[in-house]
Amino acid sequence: MSTFTSSVFTTETMTVPGGTETIVRGGRDLFPLLPQALHGVQRIGVLGWGPQGSAQAQNLRDSLAGTEVTVSVGLRPGSSSADDAREQRFTEANGTLGDWLEVAAASDLVILLIADAALAAEHAKIFEVLKPGATIGLSHGFLLGHLTAIGSDFPAGHPVIAVCPKGMGDSVRRLYQQGATVNGAGINASIAVHADPDGHATDRALAWSIGLGSPYTFATTLRDEYLSDIVGERAILLGAVHGLVEALYRHFRLDGDDPVTAYERSTEAITGPIARTISQSGLAAVRAATSDQDLFDRAYSTAYGPARDLVAEIYDEVADGTELRSVILADRRLASRPMTEIGGSPMWAYGAEVRARRDSAPATIDPLTAGLFVATMMAQVDEFAERGHAWSEIVNESVIEAVDSLLPYMHARDVAYMVDNCSRTARLGTRRWGPRFQAAYEQIALPGLDHPADPTLVKAFLDNPAHEALAAAAVLRPSVDISV
């Protein structure tokens, strides 16, 4: 689904490789249209107060201020998040904070933002209490994958929609706040309409996306969303980048670099100048900015194949339910013990020193690091394209989410911190696949650097239609960078 219509919002046609896509441009000037687009929704219930739950509840409340639409937060009994929700003015006293099932029963749009594995375990309780015709809202397609695997489905008679911001919850909230004064900044989002019994599902999804502050909204399907999202977490967004910086740090240390220099050439180069260059000028600009294009080309050539193989393997395991089952099994194991952190390798001890000296020693684009990173990103882009994903989804899930949301947070803290503080689903995937990427770089890509660059692969990169798609999306990018 890359085309749609709206009875409330003006749609636009964006030219992408091989055709066009329908999008809706966001903006605070559209907030007065939100109640009309919500079509009969008087109460929105947000279940959960994780990074996405807290961000989305606050953004929707602020966007709908002054209207008759109420946003409430539902939490499970004894939730440790209740005090934080109260600090953000969701309280029992004003009727905007309550028991999760009671909030679900009273809401016309129920947005399910509890953890994936918990939602898989508890969804039947929520479905049972829904008002007739209430809209079920998701920000991730994990539940659809689980329902499919167990031979179940969403309850009949209920619209089922998804709005999926292409960034972490902190980015969704922070950029929305920055957007109050700077060009309506926010995080792009996809929408999916899975069931539309009353004919208003698309408008409700668009209202929700615009209310979150999305600069532009594009369409996908719920299945395509969870496939691209879960694969992306395990590949270029988190798993691959963690495996890559661990491999590169060891490589540079063995090559004679001191620890700080090795950190700068690996982690700092990716999260800083490489990410900024892609965000501002595109993927090909990274190659143009390196001091040694031959080394970039050799690194790209030796990394693309093994990275593509891993992305394809991850995709298959997500598609057949293996990866989803692993998350649910892990959640059961972790009910009685905490998940160990992964930031214990020696390199992370030097992050603070590197960040402290940025003004005196700004990071540069290391051609080896750049070639390996861009090859991995393009491997994901090409795999998604071959699997039939829409171009907006491809570039948002593989490029924009990385360089405009996740990598800036890694730059402010470090990659290991980001991995140890993201969603449980993403943490589990990174812990499983990050070491696979690290082994591929150490055992295949880095030993192959002595071989000449593959001119066919380099040309395929330079001629890739992803550059056109990314340029089209960049036109809609707010002028502000996220503040972290």
mmCIF file of N, CA and C in Angstrom, residues 189-299:
data_model
loop_
_atom_site.group_PDB
_atom_site.id
_atom_site.type_symbol
_atom_site.label_atom_id
_atom_site.label_comp_id
_atom_site.label_asym_id
_atom_site.label_seq_id
_atom_site.Cartn_x
_atom_site.Cartn_y
_atom_site.Cartn_z
ATOM 1 N N ALA A 189 6.755 9.200 9.895
ATOM 2 C CA ALA A 189 6.023 8.013 10.332
ATOM 3 C C ALA A 189 5.355 7.349 9.141
ATOM 4 N N SER A 190 5.216 6.035 9.235
ATOM 5 C CA SER A 190 4.404 5.298 8.277
ATOM 6 C C SER A 190 3.047 5.024 8.907
ATOM 7 N N ILE A 191 2.036 4.857 8.059
ATOM 8 C CA ILE A 191 0.728 4.410 8.520
ATOM 9 C C ILE A 191 0.373 3.111 7.810
ATOM 10 N N ALA A 192 -0.429 2.308 8.483
ATOM 11 C CA ALA A 192 -0.953 1.084 7.885
ATOM 12 C C ALA A 192 -2.400 0.937 8.308
ATOM 13 N N VAL A 193 -3.230 0.591 7.375
ATOM 14 C CA VAL A 193 -4.644 0.315 7.654
ATOM 15 C C VAL A 193 -4.853 -1.172 7.434
ATOM 16 N N HIS A 194 -5.044 -1.887 8.531
ATOM 17 C CA HIS A 194 -5.186 -3.340 8.462
ATOM 18 C C HIS A 194 -6.648 -3.773 8.383
ATOM 19 N N ALA A 195 -7.531 -3.008 9.004
ATOM 20 C CA ALA A 195 -8.970 -3.284 8.947
ATOM 21 C C ALA A 195 -9.703 -1.952 8.995
ATOM 22 N N ASP A 196 -10.721 -1.796 8.152
ATOM 23 C CA ASP A 196 -11.408 -0.504 8.012
ATOM 24 C C ASP A 196 -12.923 -0.706 7.878
ATOM 25 N N PRO A 197 -13.586 -1.242 8.899
ATOM 26 C CA PRO A 197 -15.013 -1.535 8.766
ATOM 27 C C PRO A 197 -15.909 -0.311 8.643
ATOM 28 N N ASP A 198 -15.463 0.850 9.137
ATOM 29 C CA ASP A 198 -16.325 2.039 9.060
ATOM 30 C C ASP A 198 -15.874 3.047 8.012
ATOM 31 N N GLY A 199 -14.781 2.771 7.296
ATOM 32 C CA GLY A 199 -14.335 3.642 6.218
ATOM 33 C C GLY A 199 -13.559 4.871 6.638
ATOM 34 N N HIS A 200 -13.227 5.013 7.925
ATOM 35 C CA HIS A 200 -12.534 6.208 8.404
ATOM 36 C C HIS A 200 -11.137 5.908 8.943
ATOM 37 N N ALA A 201 -10.658 4.692 8.736
ATOM 38 C CA ALA A 201 -9.398 4.296 9.361
ATOM 39 C C ALA A 201 -8.214 5.122 8.869
ATOM 40 N N THR A 202 -8.164 5.405 7.573
ATOM 41 C CA THR A 202 -7.018 6.155 7.040
ATOM 42 C C THR A 202 -6.948 7.549 7.638
ATOM 43 N N ASP A 203 -8.090 8.231 7.709
ATOM 44 C CA ASP A 203 -8.079 9.572 8.287
ATOM 45 C C ASP A 203 -7.655 9.542 9.754
ATOM 46 N N ARG A 204 -8.095 8.540 10.495
ATOM 47 C CA ARG A 204 -7.699 8.452 11.902
ATOM 48 C C ARG A 204 -6.191 8.238 12.018
ATOM 49 N N ALA A 205 -5.670 7.373 11.163
ATOM 50 C CA ALA A 205 -4.228 7.132 11.205
ATOM 51 C C ALA A 205 -3.448 8.396 10.856
ATOM 52 N N LEU A 206 -3.890 9.119 9.858
ATOM 53 C CA LEU A 206 -3.213 10.368 9.486
ATOM 54 C C LEU A 206 -3.286 11.394 10.611
ATOM 55 N N ALA A 207 -4.444 11.483 11.264
ATOM 56 C CA ALA A 207 -4.581 12.421 12.386
ATOM 57 C C ALA A 207 -3.605 12.073 13.497
ATOM 58 N N TRP A 208 -3.505 10.814 13.798
ATOM 59 C CA TRP A 208 -2.576 10.348 14.825
ATOM 60 C C TRP A 208 -1.138 10.697 14.439
ATOM 61 N N SER A 209 -0.745 10.424 13.192
ATOM 62 C CA SER A 209 0.615 10.708 12.743
ATOM 63 C C SER A 209 0.918 12.199 12.783
ATOM 64 N N ILE A 210 0.010 12.997 12.261
ATOM 65 C CA ILE A 210 0.213 14.456 12.263
ATOM 66 C C ILE A 210 0.258 14.976 13.694
ATOM 67 N N GLY A 211 -0.579 14.411 14.563
ATOM 68 C CA GLY A 211 -0.580 14.812 15.960
ATOM 69 C C GLY A 211 0.718 14.499 16.676
ATOM 70 N N LEU A 212 1.444 13.494 16.190
ATOM 71 C CA LEU A 212 2.757 13.187 16.759
ATOM 72 C C LEU A 212 3.834 14.148 16.274
ATOM 73 N N GLY A 213 3.517 14.922 15.219
ATOM 74 C CA GLY A 213 4.481 15.875 14.684
ATOM 75 C C GLY A 213 5.237 15.381 13.471
ATOM 76 N N SER A 214 4.763 14.332 12.821
ATOM 77 C CA SER A 214 5.494 13.763 11.684
ATOM 78 C C SER A 214 5.627 14.764 10.540
ATOM 79 N N PRO A 215 6.838 15.046 10.060
ATOM 80 C CA PRO A 215 6.997 15.953 8.916
ATOM 81 C C PRO A 215 6.333 15.418 7.661
ATOM 82 N N TYR A 216 6.470 14.097 7.442
ATOM 83 C CA TYR A 216 5.686 13.507 6.361
ATOM 84 C C TYR A 216 5.301 12.087 6.719
ATOM 85 N N THR A 217 4.127 11.693 6.235
ATOM 86 C CA THR A 217 3.558 10.383 6.515
ATOM 87 C C THR A 217 3.421 9.618 5.212
ATOM 88 N N PHE A 218 3.851 8.378 5.206
ATOM 89 C CA PHE A 218 3.741 7.526 4.034
ATOM 90 C C PHE A 218 3.032 6.234 4.418
ATOM 91 N N ALA A 219 2.620 5.466 3.425
ATOM 92 C CA ALA A 219 1.805 4.284 3.678
ATOM 93 C C ALA A 219 2.603 3.001 3.510
ATOM 94 N N THR A 220 2.240 2.009 4.312
ATOM 95 C CA THR A 220 2.792 0.676 4.205
ATOM 96 C C THR A 220 1.698 -0.303 4.604
ATOM 97 N N THR A 221 2.057 -1.557 4.795
ATOM 98 C CA THR A 221 1.146 -2.531 5.374
ATOM 99 C C THR A 221 1.691 -2.925 6.731
ATOM 100 N N LEU A 222 0.835 -3.458 7.581
ATOM 101 C CA LEU A 222 1.277 -3.832 8.914
ATOM 102 C C LEU A 222 2.339 -4.926 8.851
ATOM 103 N N ARG A 223 2.200 -5.842 7.905
ATOM 104 C CA ARG A 223 3.198 -6.903 7.777
ATOM 105 C C ARG A 223 4.533 -6.336 7.293
ATOM 106 N N ASP A 224 4.501 -5.498 6.260
ATOM 107 C CA ASP A 224 5.751 -4.909 5.782
ATOM 108 C C ASP A 224 6.429 -4.094 6.871
ATOM 109 N N GLU A 225 5.632 -3.429 7.694
ATOM 110 C CA GLU A 225 6.209 -2.602 8.753
ATOM 111 C C GLU A 225 6.991 -3.435 9.741
ATOM 112 N N TYR A 226 6.390 -4.524 10.230
ATOM 113 C CA TYR A 226 7.132 -5.267 11.245
ATOM 114 C C TYR A 226 8.326 -6.001 10.648
ATOM 115 N N LEU A 227 8.208 -6.414 9.381
ATOM 116 C CA LEU A 227 9.363 -7.033 8.743
ATOM 117 C C LEU A 227 10.524 -6.048 8.640
ATOM 118 N N SER A 228 10.262 -4.858 8.096
ATOM 119 C CA SER A 228 11.350 -3.884 7.912
ATOM 120 C C SER A 228 11.857 -3.365 9.249
ATOM 121 N N ASP A 229 10.972 -3.173 10.219
ATOM 122 C CA ASP A 229 11.371 -2.608 11.501
ATOM 123 C C ASP A 229 12.236 -3.578 12.296
ATOM 124 N N ILE A 230 11.791 -4.819 12.419
ATOM 125 C CA ILE A 230 12.540 -5.783 13.220
ATOM 126 C C ILE A 230 13.855 -6.138 12.536
ATOM 127 N N VAL A 231 13.836 -6.290 11.209
ATOM 128 C CA VAL A 231 15.083 -6.546 10.498
ATOM 129 C C VAL A 231 16.047 -5.377 10.682
ATOM 130 N N GLY A 232 15.534 -4.150 10.532
ATOM 131 C CA GLY A 232 16.391 -2.977 10.652
ATOM 132 C C GLY A 232 17.054 -2.860 12.006
ATOM 133 N N GLU A 233 16.301 -3.164 13.088
ATOM 134 C CA GLU A 233 16.889 -3.128 14.428
ATOM 135 C C GLU A 233 18.074 -4.077 14.536
ATOM 136 N N ARG A 234 17.934 -5.245 13.940
ATOM 137 C CA ARG A 234 18.978 -6.254 14.051
ATOM 138 C C ARG A 234 20.130 -6.002 13.085
ATOM 139 N N ALA A 235 19.892 -5.154 12.097
ATOM 140 C CA ALA A 235 20.916 -4.867 11.093
ATOM 141 C C ALA A 235 21.463 -3.451 11.288
ATOM 142 N N ILE A 236 21.273 -2.562 10.335
ATOM 143 C CA ILE A 236 22.022 -1.310 10.326
ATOM 144 C C ILE A 236 21.676 -0.370 11.466
ATOM 145 N N LEU A 237 20.470 -0.461 12.031
ATOM 146 C CA LEU A 237 20.101 0.489 13.079
ATOM 147 C C LEU A 237 20.824 0.226 14.392
ATOM 148 N N LEU A 238 21.014 -1.046 14.741
ATOM 149 C CA LEU A 238 21.613 -1.355 16.044
ATOM 150 C C LEU A 238 22.601 -2.518 15.962
ATOM 151 N N GLY A 239 22.125 -3.706 15.574
ATOM 152 C CA GLY A 239 22.977 -4.886 15.630
ATOM 153 C C GLY A 239 24.226 -4.771 14.788
ATOM 154 N N ALA A 240 24.063 -4.386 13.526
ATOM 155 C CA ALA A 240 25.226 -4.305 12.648
ATOM 156 C C ALA A 240 26.183 -3.209 13.073
ATOM 157 N N VAL A 241 25.652 -2.064 13.472
ATOM 158 C CA VAL A 241 26.563 -0.967 13.842
ATOM 159 C C VAL A 241 27.336 -1.320 15.106
ATOM 160 N N HIS A 242 26.697 -2.041 16.037
ATOM 161 C CA HIS A 242 27.439 -2.460 17.228
ATOM 162 C C HIS A 242 28.517 -3.467 16.865
ATOM 163 N N GLY A 243 28.178 -4.452 16.045
ATOM 164 C CA GLY A 243 29.188 -5.408 15.623
ATOM 165 C C GLY A 243 30.318 -4.757 14.842
ATOM 166 N N LEU A 244 29.972 -3.752 14.035
ATOM 167 C CA LEU A 244 30.978 -3.085 13.212
ATOM 168 C C LEU A 244 31.978 -2.305 14.054
ATOM 169 N N VAL A 245 31.501 -1.515 15.005
ATOM 170 C CA VAL A 245 32.447 -0.701 15.777
ATOM 171 C C VAL A 245 33.315 -1.570 16.678
ATOM 172 N N GLU A 246 32.762 -2.679 17.190
ATOM 173 C CA GLU A 246 33.593 -3.594 17.974
ATOM 174 C C GLU A 246 34.702 -4.183 17.096
ATOM 175 N N ALA A 247 34.352 -4.598 15.877
ATOM 176 C CA ALA A 247 35.350 -5.184 14.975
ATOM 177 C C ALA A 247 36.395 -4.151 14.563
ATOM 178 N N LEU A 248 35.951 -2.943 14.240
ATOM 179 C CA LEU A 248 36.883 -1.915 13.792
ATOM 180 C C LEU A 248 37.823 -1.472 14.907
ATOM 181 N N TYR A 249 37.299 -1.335 16.116
ATOM 182 C CA TYR A 249 38.160 -0.942 17.232
ATOM 183 C C TYR A 249 39.298 -1.942 17.403
ATOM 184 N N ARG A 250 38.967 -3.217 17.382
ATOM 185 C CA ARG A 250 40.008 -4.239 17.516
ATOM 186 C C ARG A 250 40.983 -4.183 16.335
ATOM 187 N N HIS A 251 40.453 -3.962 15.148
ATOM 188 C CA HIS A 251 41.306 -3.879 13.959
ATOM 189 C C HIS A 251 42.300 -2.723 14.081
ATOM 190 N N PHE A 252 41.821 -1.564 14.474
ATOM 191 C CA PHE A 252 42.707 -0.400 14.573
ATOM 192 C C PHE A 252 43.712 -0.559 15.712
ATOM 193 N N ARG A 253 43.300 -1.199 16.800
ATOM 194 C CA ARG A 253 44.239 -1.429 17.901
ATOM 195 C C ARG A 253 45.345 -2.385 17.465
ATOM 196 N N LEU A 254 44.974 -3.452 16.778
ATOM 197 C CA LEU A 254 45.983 -4.401 16.295
ATOM 198 C C LEU A 254 46.899 -3.755 15.264
ATOM 199 N N ASP A 255 46.386 -2.735 14.592
ATOM 200 C CA ASP A 255 47.181 -2.034 13.580
ATOM 201 C C ASP A 255 48.088 -0.979 14.194
ATOM 202 N N GLY A 256 48.022 -0.807 15.513
ATOM 203 C CA GLY A 256 48.941 0.085 16.198
ATOM 204 C C GLY A 256 48.352 1.351 16.771
ATOM 205 N N ASP A 257 47.059 1.603 16.557
ATOM 206 C CA ASP A 257 46.454 2.818 17.100
ATOM 207 C C ASP A 257 46.321 2.737 18.615
ATOM 208 N N ASP A 258 46.462 3.888 19.294
ATOM 209 C CA ASP A 258 46.143 3.945 20.717
ATOM 210 C C ASP A 258 44.633 3.847 20.892
ATOM 211 N N PRO A 259 44.137 3.547 22.099
ATOM 212 C CA PRO A 259 42.703 3.311 22.293
ATOM 213 C C PRO A 259 41.814 4.483 21.885
ATOM 214 N N VAL A 260 42.231 5.702 22.177
ATOM 215 C CA VAL A 260 41.397 6.859 21.844
ATOM 216 C C VAL A 260 41.300 7.024 20.329
ATOM 217 N N THR A 261 42.418 6.894 19.648
ATOM 218 C CA THR A 261 42.399 7.013 18.184
ATOM 219 C C THR A 261 41.558 5.905 17.559
ATOM 220 N N ALA A 262 41.671 4.698 18.068
ATOM 221 C CA ALA A 262 40.876 3.583 17.547
ATOM 222 C C ALA A 262 39.388 3.843 17.744
ATOM 223 N N TYR A 263 39.020 4.404 18.880
ATOM 224 C CA TYR A 263 37.612 4.739 19.134
ATOM 225 C C TYR A 263 37.147 5.834 18.164
ATOM 226 N N GLU A 264 38.007 6.831 17.954
ATOM 227 C CA GLU A 264 37.643 7.922 17.046
ATOM 228 C C GLU A 264 37.480 7.425 15.613
ATOM 229 N N ARG A 265 38.313 6.537 15.174
ATOM 230 C CA ARG A 265 38.249 6.060 13.795
ATOM 231 C C ARG A 265 37.080 5.106 13.571
ATOM 232 N N SER A 266 36.577 4.511 14.634
ATOM 233 C CA SER A 266 35.479 3.559 14.503
ATOM 234 C C SER A 266 34.158 4.197 14.926
ATOM 235 N N THR A 267 33.873 4.203 16.216
ATOM 236 C CA THR A 267 32.585 4.701 16.720
ATOM 237 C C THR A 267 32.365 6.167 16.398
ATOM 238 N N GLU A 268 33.335 7.004 16.739
ATOM 239 C CA GLU A 268 33.160 8.451 16.575
ATOM 240 C C GLU A 268 32.947 8.827 15.111
ATOM 241 N N ALA A 269 33.650 8.154 14.213
ATOM 242 C CA ALA A 269 33.499 8.473 12.789
ATOM 243 C C ALA A 269 32.099 8.148 12.289
ATOM 244 N N ILE A 270 31.530 7.021 12.736
ATOM 245 C CA ILE A 270 30.192 6.628 12.276
ATOM 246 C C ILE A 270 29.122 7.519 12.871
ATOM 247 N N THR A 271 29.156 7.697 14.188
ATOM 248 C CA THR A 271 28.068 8.444 14.843
ATOM 249 C C THR A 271 28.158 9.944 14.603
ATOM 250 N N GLY A 272 29.342 10.425 14.205
ATOM 251 C CA GLY A 272 29.527 11.853 13.968
ATOM 252 C C GLY A 272 29.514 12.224 12.494
ATOM 253 N N PRO A 273 30.682 12.357 11.860
ATOM 254 C CA PRO A 273 30.723 12.913 10.500
ATOM 255 C C PRO A 273 30.056 12.039 9.440
ATOM 256 N N ILE A 274 30.117 10.711 9.568
ATOM 257 C CA ILE A 274 29.459 9.878 8.559
ATOM 258 C C ILE A 274 27.953 10.051 8.642
ATOM 259 N N ALA A 275 27.400 9.988 9.851
ATOM 260 C CA ALA A 275 25.958 10.172 10.015
ATOM 261 C C ALA A 275 25.513 11.548 9.544
ATOM 262 N N ARG A 276 26.257 12.587 9.907
ATOM 263 C CA ARG A 276 25.874 13.950 9.505
ATOM 264 C C ARG A 276 25.943 14.116 7.990
ATOM 265 N N THR A 277 26.956 13.545 7.371
ATOM 266 C CA THR A 277 27.093 13.671 5.919
ATOM 267 C C THR A 277 25.926 13.006 5.208
ATOM 268 N N ILE A 278 25.551 11.808 5.643
ATOM 269 C CA ILE A 278 24.408 11.120 5.029
ATOM 270 C C ILE A 278 23.132 11.920 5.246
ATOM 271 N N SER A 279 22.928 12.423 6.460
ATOM 272 C CA SER A 279 21.714 13.169 6.775
ATOM 273 C C SER A 279 21.580 14.418 5.913
ATOM 274 N N GLN A 280 22.679 15.119 5.718
ATOM 275 C CA GLN A 280 22.634 16.398 5.020
ATOM 276 C C GLN A 280 22.820 16.286 3.509
ATOM 277 N N SER A 281 23.587 15.275 3.060
ATOM 278 C CA SER A 281 23.967 15.248 1.646
ATOM 279 C C SER A 281 23.781 13.913 0.956
ATOM 280 N N GLY A 282 23.428 12.868 1.691
ATOM 281 C CA GLY A 282 23.180 11.584 1.067
ATOM 282 C C GLY A 282 24.336 10.613 1.177
ATOM 283 N N LEU A 283 24.097 9.395 0.714
ATOM 284 C CA LEU A 283 25.066 8.308 0.864
ATOM 285 C C LEU A 283 26.302 8.476 -0.016
ATOM 286 N N ALA A 284 26.115 8.877 -1.248
ATOM 287 C CA ALA A 284 27.262 9.006 -2.143
ATOM 288 C C ALA A 284 28.232 10.078 -1.666
ATOM 289 N N ALA A 285 27.715 11.054 -0.917
ATOM 290 C CA ALA A 285 28.570 12.129 -0.422
ATOM 291 C C ALA A 285 29.619 11.623 0.560
ATOM 292 N N VAL A 286 29.339 10.519 1.223
ATOM 293 C CA VAL A 286 30.324 9.964 2.151
ATOM 294 C C VAL A 286 31.563 9.515 1.384
ATOM 295 N N ARG A 287 31.364 8.802 0.289
ATOM 296 C CA ARG A 287 32.497 8.374 -0.532
ATOM 297 C C ARG A 287 33.274 9.576 -1.052
ATOM 298 N N ALA A 288 32.551 10.597 -1.510
ATOM 299 C CA ALA A 288 33.206 11.787 -2.064
ATOM 300 C C ALA A 288 34.018 12.524 -1.014
ATOM 301 N N ALA A 289 33.622 12.404 0.258
ATOM 302 C CA ALA A 289 34.287 13.158 1.327
ATOM 303 C C ALA A 289 35.494 12.437 1.913
ATOM 304 N N THR A 290 35.715 11.190 1.536
ATOM 305 C CA THR A 290 36.848 10.467 2.107
ATOM 306 C C THR A 290 38.159 10.890 1.454
ATOM 307 N N SER A 291 39.221 10.694 2.187
ATOM 308 C CA SER A 291 40.546 11.057 1.683
ATOM 309 C C SER A 291 41.142 9.967 0.807
ATOM 310 N N ASP A 292 40.532 8.784 0.811
ATOM 311 C CA ASP A 292 41.077 7.648 0.054
ATOM 312 C C ASP A 292 39.907 6.861 -0.531
ATOM 313 N N GLN A 293 39.462 7.247 -1.723
ATOM 314 C CA GLN A 293 38.306 6.588 -2.320
ATOM 315 C C GLN A 293 38.604 5.148 -2.708
ATOM 316 N N ASP A 294 39.844 4.830 -3.020
ATOM 317 C CA ASP A 294 40.184 3.441 -3.346
ATOM 318 C C ASP A 294 39.980 2.549 -2.125
ATOM 319 N N LEU A 295 40.394 3.018 -0.941
ATOM 320 C CA LEU A 295 40.188 2.229 0.280
ATOM 321 C C LEU A 295 38.699 2.120 0.582
ATOM 322 N N PHE A 296 37.959 3.213 0.416
ATOM 323 C CA PHE A 296 36.500 3.141 0.588
ATOM 324 C C PHE A 296 35.919 2.069 -0.325
ATOM 325 N N ASP A 297 36.323 2.082 -1.596
ATOM 326 C CA ASP A 297 35.768 1.139 -2.570
ATOM 327 C C ASP A 297 36.145 -0.304 -2.223
ATOM 328 N N ARG A 298 37.377 -0.512 -1.759
ATOM 329 C CA ARG A 298 37.779 -1.867 -1.380
ATOM 330 C C ARG A 298 37.004 -2.337 -0.145
ATOM 331 N N ALA A 299 36.821 -1.437 0.819
ATOM 332 C CA ALA A 299 36.056 -1.791 2.017
ATOM 333 C C ALA A 299 34.600 -2.077 1.662
#
